mmCIF file of C-alpha atoms in Angstrom:
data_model
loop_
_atom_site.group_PDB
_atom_site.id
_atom_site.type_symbol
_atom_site.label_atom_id
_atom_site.label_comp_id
_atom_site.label_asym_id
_atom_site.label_seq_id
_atom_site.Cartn_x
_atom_site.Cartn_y
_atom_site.Cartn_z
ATOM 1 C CA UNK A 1 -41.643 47.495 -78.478
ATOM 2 C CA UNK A 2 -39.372 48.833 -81.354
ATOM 3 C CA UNK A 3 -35.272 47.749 -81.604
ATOM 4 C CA UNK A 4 -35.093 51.966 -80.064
ATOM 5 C CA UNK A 5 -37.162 51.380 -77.202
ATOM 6 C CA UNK A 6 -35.734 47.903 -76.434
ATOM 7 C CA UNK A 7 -31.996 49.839 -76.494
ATOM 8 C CA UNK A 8 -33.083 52.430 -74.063
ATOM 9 C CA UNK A 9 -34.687 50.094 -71.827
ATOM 10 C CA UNK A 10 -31.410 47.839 -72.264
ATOM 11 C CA UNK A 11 -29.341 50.561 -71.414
ATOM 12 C CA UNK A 12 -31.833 51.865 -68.331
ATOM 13 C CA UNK A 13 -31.373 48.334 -66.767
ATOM 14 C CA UNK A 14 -27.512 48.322 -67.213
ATOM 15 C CA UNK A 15 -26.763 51.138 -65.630
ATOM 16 C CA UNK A 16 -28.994 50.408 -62.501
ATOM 17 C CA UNK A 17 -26.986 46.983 -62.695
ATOM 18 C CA UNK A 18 -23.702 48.974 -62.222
ATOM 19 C CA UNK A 19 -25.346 51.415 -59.791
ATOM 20 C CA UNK A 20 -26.454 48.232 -57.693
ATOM 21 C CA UNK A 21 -22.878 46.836 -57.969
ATOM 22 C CA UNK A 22 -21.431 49.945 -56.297
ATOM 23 C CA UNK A 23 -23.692 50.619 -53.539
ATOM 24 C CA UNK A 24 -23.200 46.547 -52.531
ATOM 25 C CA UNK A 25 -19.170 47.155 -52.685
ATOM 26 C CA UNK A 26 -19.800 50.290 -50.992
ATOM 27 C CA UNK A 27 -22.326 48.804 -48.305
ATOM 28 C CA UNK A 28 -19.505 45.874 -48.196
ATOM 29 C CA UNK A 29 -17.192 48.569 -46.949
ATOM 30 C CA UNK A 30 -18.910 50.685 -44.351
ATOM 31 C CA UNK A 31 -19.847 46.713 -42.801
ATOM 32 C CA UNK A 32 -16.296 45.857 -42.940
ATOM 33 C CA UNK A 33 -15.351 48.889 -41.086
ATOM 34 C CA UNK A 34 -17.581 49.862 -38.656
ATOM 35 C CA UNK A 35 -17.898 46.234 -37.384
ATOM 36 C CA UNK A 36 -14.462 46.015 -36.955
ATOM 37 C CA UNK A 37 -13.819 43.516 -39.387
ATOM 38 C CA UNK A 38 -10.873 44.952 -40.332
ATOM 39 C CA UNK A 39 -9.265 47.579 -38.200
ATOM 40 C CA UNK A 40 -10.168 51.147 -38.970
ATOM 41 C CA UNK A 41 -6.164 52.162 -38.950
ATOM 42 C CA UNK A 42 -6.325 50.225 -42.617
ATOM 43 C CA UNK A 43 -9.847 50.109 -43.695
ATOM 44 C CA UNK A 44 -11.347 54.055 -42.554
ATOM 45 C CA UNK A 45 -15.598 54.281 -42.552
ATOM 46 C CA UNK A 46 -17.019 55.334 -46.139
ATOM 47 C CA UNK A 47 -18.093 58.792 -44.090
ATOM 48 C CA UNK A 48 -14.308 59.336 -42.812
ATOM 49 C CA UNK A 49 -12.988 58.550 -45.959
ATOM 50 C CA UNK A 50 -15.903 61.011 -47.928
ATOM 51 C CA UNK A 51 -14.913 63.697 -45.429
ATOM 52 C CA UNK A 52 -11.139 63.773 -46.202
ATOM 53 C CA UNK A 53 -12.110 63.737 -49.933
ATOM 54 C CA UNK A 54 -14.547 67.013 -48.783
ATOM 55 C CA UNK A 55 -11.632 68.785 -46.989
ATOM 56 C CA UNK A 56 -8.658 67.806 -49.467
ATOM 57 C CA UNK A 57 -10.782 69.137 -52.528
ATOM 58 C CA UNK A 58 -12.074 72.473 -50.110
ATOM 59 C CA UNK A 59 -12.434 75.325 -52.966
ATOM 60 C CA UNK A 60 -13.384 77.814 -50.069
ATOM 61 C CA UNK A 61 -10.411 76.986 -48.004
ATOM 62 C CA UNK A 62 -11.051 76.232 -43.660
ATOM 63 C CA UNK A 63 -11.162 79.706 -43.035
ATOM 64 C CA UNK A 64 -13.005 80.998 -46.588
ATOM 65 C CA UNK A 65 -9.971 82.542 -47.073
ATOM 66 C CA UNK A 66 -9.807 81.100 -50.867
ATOM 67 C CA UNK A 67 -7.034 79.073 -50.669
ATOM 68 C CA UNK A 68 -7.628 75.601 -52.352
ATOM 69 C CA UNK A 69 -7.352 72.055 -50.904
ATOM 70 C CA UNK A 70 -4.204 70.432 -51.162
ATOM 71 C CA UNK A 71 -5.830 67.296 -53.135
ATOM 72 C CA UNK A 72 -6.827 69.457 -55.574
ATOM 73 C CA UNK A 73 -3.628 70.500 -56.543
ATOM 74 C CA UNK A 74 -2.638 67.633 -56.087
ATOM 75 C CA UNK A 75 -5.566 65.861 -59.206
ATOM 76 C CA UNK A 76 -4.237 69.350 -61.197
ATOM 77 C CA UNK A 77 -0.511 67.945 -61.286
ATOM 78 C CA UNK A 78 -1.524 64.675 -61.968
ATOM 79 C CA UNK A 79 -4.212 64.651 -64.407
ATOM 80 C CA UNK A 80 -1.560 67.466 -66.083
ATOM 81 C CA UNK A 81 0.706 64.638 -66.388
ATOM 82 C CA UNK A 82 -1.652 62.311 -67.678
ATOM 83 C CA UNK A 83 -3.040 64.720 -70.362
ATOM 84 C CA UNK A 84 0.548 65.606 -71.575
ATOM 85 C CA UNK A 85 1.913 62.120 -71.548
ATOM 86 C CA UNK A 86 -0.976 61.063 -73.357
ATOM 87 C CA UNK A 87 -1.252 63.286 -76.012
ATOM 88 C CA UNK A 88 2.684 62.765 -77.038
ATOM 89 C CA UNK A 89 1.892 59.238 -77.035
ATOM 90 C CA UNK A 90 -0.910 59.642 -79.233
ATOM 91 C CA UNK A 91 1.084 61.584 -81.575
ATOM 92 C CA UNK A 92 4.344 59.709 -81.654
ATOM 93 C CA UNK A 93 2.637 57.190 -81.428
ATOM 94 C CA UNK A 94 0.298 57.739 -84.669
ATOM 95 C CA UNK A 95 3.097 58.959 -86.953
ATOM 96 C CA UNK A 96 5.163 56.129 -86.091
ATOM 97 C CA UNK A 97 2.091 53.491 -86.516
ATOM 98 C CA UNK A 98 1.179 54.685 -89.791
ATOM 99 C CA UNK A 99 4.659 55.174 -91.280
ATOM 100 C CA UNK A 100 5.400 51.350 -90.578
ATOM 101 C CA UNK A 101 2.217 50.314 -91.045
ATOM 102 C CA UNK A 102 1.828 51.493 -94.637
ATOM 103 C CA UNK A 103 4.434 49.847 -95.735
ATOM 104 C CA UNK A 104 4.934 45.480 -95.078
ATOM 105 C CA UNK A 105 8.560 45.528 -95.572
ATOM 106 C CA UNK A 106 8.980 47.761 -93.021
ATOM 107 C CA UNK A 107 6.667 46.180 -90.692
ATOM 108 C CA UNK A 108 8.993 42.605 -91.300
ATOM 109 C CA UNK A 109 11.568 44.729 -90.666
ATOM 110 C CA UNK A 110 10.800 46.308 -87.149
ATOM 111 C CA UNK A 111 8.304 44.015 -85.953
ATOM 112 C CA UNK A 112 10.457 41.618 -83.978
ATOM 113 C CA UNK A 113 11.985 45.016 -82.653
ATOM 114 C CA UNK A 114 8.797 45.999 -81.766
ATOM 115 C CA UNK A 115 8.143 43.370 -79.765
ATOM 116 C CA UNK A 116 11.048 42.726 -77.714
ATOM 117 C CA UNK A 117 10.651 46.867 -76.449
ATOM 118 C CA UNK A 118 6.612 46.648 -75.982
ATOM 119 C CA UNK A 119 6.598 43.904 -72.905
ATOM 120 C CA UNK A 120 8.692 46.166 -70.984
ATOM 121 C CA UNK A 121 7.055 48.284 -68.268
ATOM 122 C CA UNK A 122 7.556 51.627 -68.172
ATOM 123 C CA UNK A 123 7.702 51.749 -63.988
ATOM 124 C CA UNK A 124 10.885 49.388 -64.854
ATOM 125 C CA UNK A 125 12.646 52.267 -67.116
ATOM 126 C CA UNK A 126 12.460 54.844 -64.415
ATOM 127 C CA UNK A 127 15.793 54.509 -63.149
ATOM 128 C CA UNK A 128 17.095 54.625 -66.333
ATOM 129 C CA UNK A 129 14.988 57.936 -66.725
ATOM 130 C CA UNK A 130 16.053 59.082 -63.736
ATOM 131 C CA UNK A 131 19.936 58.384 -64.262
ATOM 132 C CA UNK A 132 19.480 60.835 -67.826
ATOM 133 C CA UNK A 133 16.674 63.115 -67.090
ATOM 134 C CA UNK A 134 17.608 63.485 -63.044
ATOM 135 C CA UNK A 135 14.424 63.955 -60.447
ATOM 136 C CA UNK A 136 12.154 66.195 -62.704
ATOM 137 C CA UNK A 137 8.848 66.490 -63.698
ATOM 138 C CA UNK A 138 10.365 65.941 -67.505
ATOM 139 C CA UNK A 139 11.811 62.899 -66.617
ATOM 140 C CA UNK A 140 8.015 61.641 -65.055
ATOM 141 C CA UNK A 141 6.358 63.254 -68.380
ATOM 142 C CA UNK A 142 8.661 61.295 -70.719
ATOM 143 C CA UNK A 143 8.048 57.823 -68.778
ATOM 144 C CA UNK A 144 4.462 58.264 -69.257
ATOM 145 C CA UNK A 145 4.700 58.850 -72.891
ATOM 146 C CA UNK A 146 6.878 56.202 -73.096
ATOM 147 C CA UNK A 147 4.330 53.562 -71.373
ATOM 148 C CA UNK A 148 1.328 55.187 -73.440
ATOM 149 C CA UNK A 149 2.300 54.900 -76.427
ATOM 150 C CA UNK A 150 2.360 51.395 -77.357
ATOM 151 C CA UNK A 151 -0.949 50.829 -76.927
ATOM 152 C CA UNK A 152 -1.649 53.575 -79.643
ATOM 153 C CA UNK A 153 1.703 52.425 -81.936
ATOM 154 C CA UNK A 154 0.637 48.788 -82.069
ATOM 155 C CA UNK A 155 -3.186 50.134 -82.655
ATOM 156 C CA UNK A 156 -1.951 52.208 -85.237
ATOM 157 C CA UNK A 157 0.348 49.179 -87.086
ATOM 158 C CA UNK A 158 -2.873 46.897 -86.856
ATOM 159 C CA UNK A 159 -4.562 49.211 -88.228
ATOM 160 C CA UNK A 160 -2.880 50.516 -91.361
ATOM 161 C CA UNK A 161 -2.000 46.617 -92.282
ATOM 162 C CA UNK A 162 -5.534 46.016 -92.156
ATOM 163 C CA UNK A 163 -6.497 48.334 -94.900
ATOM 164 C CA UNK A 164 -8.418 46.300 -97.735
ATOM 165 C CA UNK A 165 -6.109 45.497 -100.762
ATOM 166 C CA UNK A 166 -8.462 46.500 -103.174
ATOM 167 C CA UNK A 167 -8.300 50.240 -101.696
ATOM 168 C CA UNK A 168 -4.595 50.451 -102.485
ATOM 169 C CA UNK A 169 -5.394 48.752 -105.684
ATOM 170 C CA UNK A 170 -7.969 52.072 -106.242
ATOM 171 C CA UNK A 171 -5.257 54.530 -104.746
ATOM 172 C CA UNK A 172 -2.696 53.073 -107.643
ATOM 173 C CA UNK A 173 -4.954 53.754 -110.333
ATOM 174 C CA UNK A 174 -5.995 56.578 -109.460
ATOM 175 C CA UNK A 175 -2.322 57.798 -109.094
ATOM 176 C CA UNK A 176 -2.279 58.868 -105.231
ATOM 177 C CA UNK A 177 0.866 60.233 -103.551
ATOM 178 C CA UNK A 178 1.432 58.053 -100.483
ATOM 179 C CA UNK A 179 1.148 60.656 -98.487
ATOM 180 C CA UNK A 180 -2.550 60.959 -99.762
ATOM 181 C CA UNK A 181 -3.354 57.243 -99.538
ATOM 182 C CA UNK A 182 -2.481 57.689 -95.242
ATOM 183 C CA UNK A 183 -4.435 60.688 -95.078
ATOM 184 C CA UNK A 184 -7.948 59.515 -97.213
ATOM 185 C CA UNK A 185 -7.802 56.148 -96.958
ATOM 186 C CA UNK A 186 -5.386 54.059 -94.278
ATOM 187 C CA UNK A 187 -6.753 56.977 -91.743
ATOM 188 C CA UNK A 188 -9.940 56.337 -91.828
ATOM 189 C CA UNK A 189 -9.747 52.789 -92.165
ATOM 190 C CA UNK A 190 -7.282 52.607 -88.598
ATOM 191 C CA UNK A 191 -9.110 55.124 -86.447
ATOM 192 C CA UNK A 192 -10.801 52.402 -84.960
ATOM 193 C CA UNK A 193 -8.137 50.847 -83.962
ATOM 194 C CA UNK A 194 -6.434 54.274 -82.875
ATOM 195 C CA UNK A 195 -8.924 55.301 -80.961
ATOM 196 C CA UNK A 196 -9.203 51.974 -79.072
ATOM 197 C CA UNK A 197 -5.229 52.214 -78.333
ATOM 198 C CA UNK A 198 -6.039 55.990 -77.134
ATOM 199 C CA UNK A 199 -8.572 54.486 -74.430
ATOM 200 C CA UNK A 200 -6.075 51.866 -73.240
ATOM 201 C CA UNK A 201 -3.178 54.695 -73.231
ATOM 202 C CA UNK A 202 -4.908 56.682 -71.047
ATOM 203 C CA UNK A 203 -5.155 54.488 -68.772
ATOM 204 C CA UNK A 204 -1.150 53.629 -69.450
ATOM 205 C CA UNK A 205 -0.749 57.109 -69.022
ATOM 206 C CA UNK A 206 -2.502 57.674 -65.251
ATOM 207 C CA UNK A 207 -0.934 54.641 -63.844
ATOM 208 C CA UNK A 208 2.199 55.633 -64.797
ATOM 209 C CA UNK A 209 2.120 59.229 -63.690
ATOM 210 C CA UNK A 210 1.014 57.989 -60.540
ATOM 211 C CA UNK A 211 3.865 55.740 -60.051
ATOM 212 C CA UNK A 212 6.037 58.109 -61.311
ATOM 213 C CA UNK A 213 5.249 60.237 -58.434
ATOM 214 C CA UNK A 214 5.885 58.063 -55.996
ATOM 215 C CA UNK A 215 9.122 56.964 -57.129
ATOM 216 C CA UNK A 216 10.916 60.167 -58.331
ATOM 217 C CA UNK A 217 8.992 62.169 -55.855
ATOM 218 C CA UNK A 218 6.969 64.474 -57.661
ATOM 219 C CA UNK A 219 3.787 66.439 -56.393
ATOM 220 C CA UNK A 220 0.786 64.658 -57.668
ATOM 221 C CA UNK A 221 -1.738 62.235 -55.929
ATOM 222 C CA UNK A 222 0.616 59.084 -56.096
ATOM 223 C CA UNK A 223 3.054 61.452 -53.751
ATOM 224 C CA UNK A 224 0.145 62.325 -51.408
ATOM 225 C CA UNK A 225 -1.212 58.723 -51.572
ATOM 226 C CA UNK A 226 1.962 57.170 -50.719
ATOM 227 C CA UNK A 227 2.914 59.988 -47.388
ATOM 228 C CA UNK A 228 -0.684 58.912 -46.355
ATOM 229 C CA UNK A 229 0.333 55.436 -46.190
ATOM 230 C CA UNK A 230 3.376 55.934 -44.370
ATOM 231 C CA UNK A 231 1.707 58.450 -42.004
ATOM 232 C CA UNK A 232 -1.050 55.909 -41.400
ATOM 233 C CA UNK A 233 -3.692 58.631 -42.377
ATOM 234 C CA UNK A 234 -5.967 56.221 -43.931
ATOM 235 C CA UNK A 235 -8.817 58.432 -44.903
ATOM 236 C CA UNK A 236 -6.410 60.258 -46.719
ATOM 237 C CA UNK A 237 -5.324 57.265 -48.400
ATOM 238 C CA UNK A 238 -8.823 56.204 -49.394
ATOM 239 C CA UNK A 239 -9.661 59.911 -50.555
ATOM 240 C CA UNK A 240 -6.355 60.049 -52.790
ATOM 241 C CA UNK A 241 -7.534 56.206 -54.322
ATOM 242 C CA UNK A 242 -11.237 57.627 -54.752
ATOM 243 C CA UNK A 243 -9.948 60.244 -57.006
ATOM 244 C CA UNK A 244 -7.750 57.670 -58.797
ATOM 245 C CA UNK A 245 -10.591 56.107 -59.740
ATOM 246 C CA UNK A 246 -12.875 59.011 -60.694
ATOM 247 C CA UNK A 247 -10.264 60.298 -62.607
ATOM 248 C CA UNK A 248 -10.323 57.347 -64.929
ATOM 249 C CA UNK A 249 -13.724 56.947 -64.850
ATOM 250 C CA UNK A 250 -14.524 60.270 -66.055
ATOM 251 C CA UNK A 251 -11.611 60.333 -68.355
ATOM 252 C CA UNK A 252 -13.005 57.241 -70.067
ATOM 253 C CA UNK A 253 -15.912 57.832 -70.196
ATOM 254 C CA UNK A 254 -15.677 60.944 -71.936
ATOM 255 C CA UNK A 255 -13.112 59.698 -74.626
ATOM 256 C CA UNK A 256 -15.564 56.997 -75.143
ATOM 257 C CA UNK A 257 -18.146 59.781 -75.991
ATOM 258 C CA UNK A 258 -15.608 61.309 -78.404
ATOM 259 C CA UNK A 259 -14.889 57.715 -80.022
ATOM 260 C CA UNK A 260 -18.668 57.461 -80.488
ATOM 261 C CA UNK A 261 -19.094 60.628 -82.114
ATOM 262 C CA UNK A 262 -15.455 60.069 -84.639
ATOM 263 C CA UNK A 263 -16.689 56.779 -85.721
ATOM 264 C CA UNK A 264 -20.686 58.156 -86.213
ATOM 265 C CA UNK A 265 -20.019 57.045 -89.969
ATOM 266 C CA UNK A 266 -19.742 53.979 -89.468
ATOM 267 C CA UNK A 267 -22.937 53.072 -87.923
ATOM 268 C CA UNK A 268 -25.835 51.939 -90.190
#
């Protein structure tokens, strides 16, 4: 058996692994509930919970009358925010990465600055947001920026620092504007490192609009998930968490596929 072979059978047998994980967690669950371990007002069957999940995300409507399900608006307003807040992140968060990170007296200089902002969590600045912004969907968007893009500045710093002397060295003697040196060589040399802080901003960037939701009362699933709870409708609950998590799954899983395909180069 060839190093191929052994891969595909290596990655066969890890995703029946994960497969086997999930049914246990999920047989776990419909145990749990329909033996009345735990009462079904706060722990609803696997089959109640899939049914709300089937009638939130209707795309025929009850009567086949068109009209969507309200969870699916519900994923459209929050994966909107997600997107958005990500992708200013990734921006901001870029430019700002490489123009500090390009230069070491500027990283001595806003480094310690850096660090007292980046512990802060963004759920914790929503008041403030809310006190400039007011109860908006801008003020939500900007909060999720805000959380997502530290993941992708800090990436970015780490990054451009890391860039092997003996390039710059090159890019001296070969008379490069620095604006040339970013593009051809700090670039490439930091997109690892971007793209990894672009998978762990996303992930910023969905828990964030999801608390945002709750708190400043926007439509979105963190709204629904939280009037669920309140209204003890917990099929509803579990539907609205489900989503949660096949939103990032999905999301993931296909900016993995995009980080695999970027960084094709650099594989032997």
């Amino acid at each position: 058996m060839n190093g191929n072979d052994r891969g595909r059978v290596g990655f066969v047998m890890n995703r029946l692994g994960s497969l086997a994980v999930l049914s246990a967690l999920i047989a776990l669950w419909w145990m749990a509930s329909n033996a009345g371990w735990v009462s079904r007002v706060f722990l609803p069957t696997p089959q109640a919970t899939f049914a709300s999940l089937l009638e939130g995300l209707n795309l025929t409507g009850p009567n086949g009358n068109g009209d969507h399900g309200e969870l699916l608006a519900f994923t459209q307003a929050t994966v909107g925010r997600m997107v958005q807040g990500w992708l200013l992140a990734s921006l901001f968060g870029v430019l700002l990465g490489a123009a500090i990170g390009v230069s070491p007296a500027v990283r001595a200089w806003v480094q310690p600055t850096l660090e007292f902002i980046r512990p802060l969590p963004a759920s914790a600045l929503l008041p403030l947001a809310i006190s400039i912004f007011g109860l908006n969907p801008g003020m939500v968007l900007f909060v999720v920026a805000f959380g997502a893009m530290w993941p992708v500045l800090l990436a970015t710093v780490h990054g451009f620092a890391a860039v092997e002397p003996r390039l710059s060295e090159v890019a001296r003697c070969l008379q490069m504007s620095r604006a040339a040196f970013v593009w051809k060589m700090g670039l490439p040399n930091a997109m690892p490192d971007i793209l990894a802080g672009m998978r762990l901003a996303l992930t910023i960037a969905l828990i964030v609009a999801v608390v945002g939701e709750m708190i400043a009362s926007q439509s979105g699933l963190g709204q629904a998930i939280l009037l669920a709870a309140r209204a003890f409708r917990a099929s509803d609950l579990f539907a609205g968490i489900a989503l949660l998590g096949l939103i990032g799954f999905a999301s993931n899983a296909l900016l993995a596929l995009a980080e695999k395909r970027l960084l094709r180069w650099q594989q032997p």
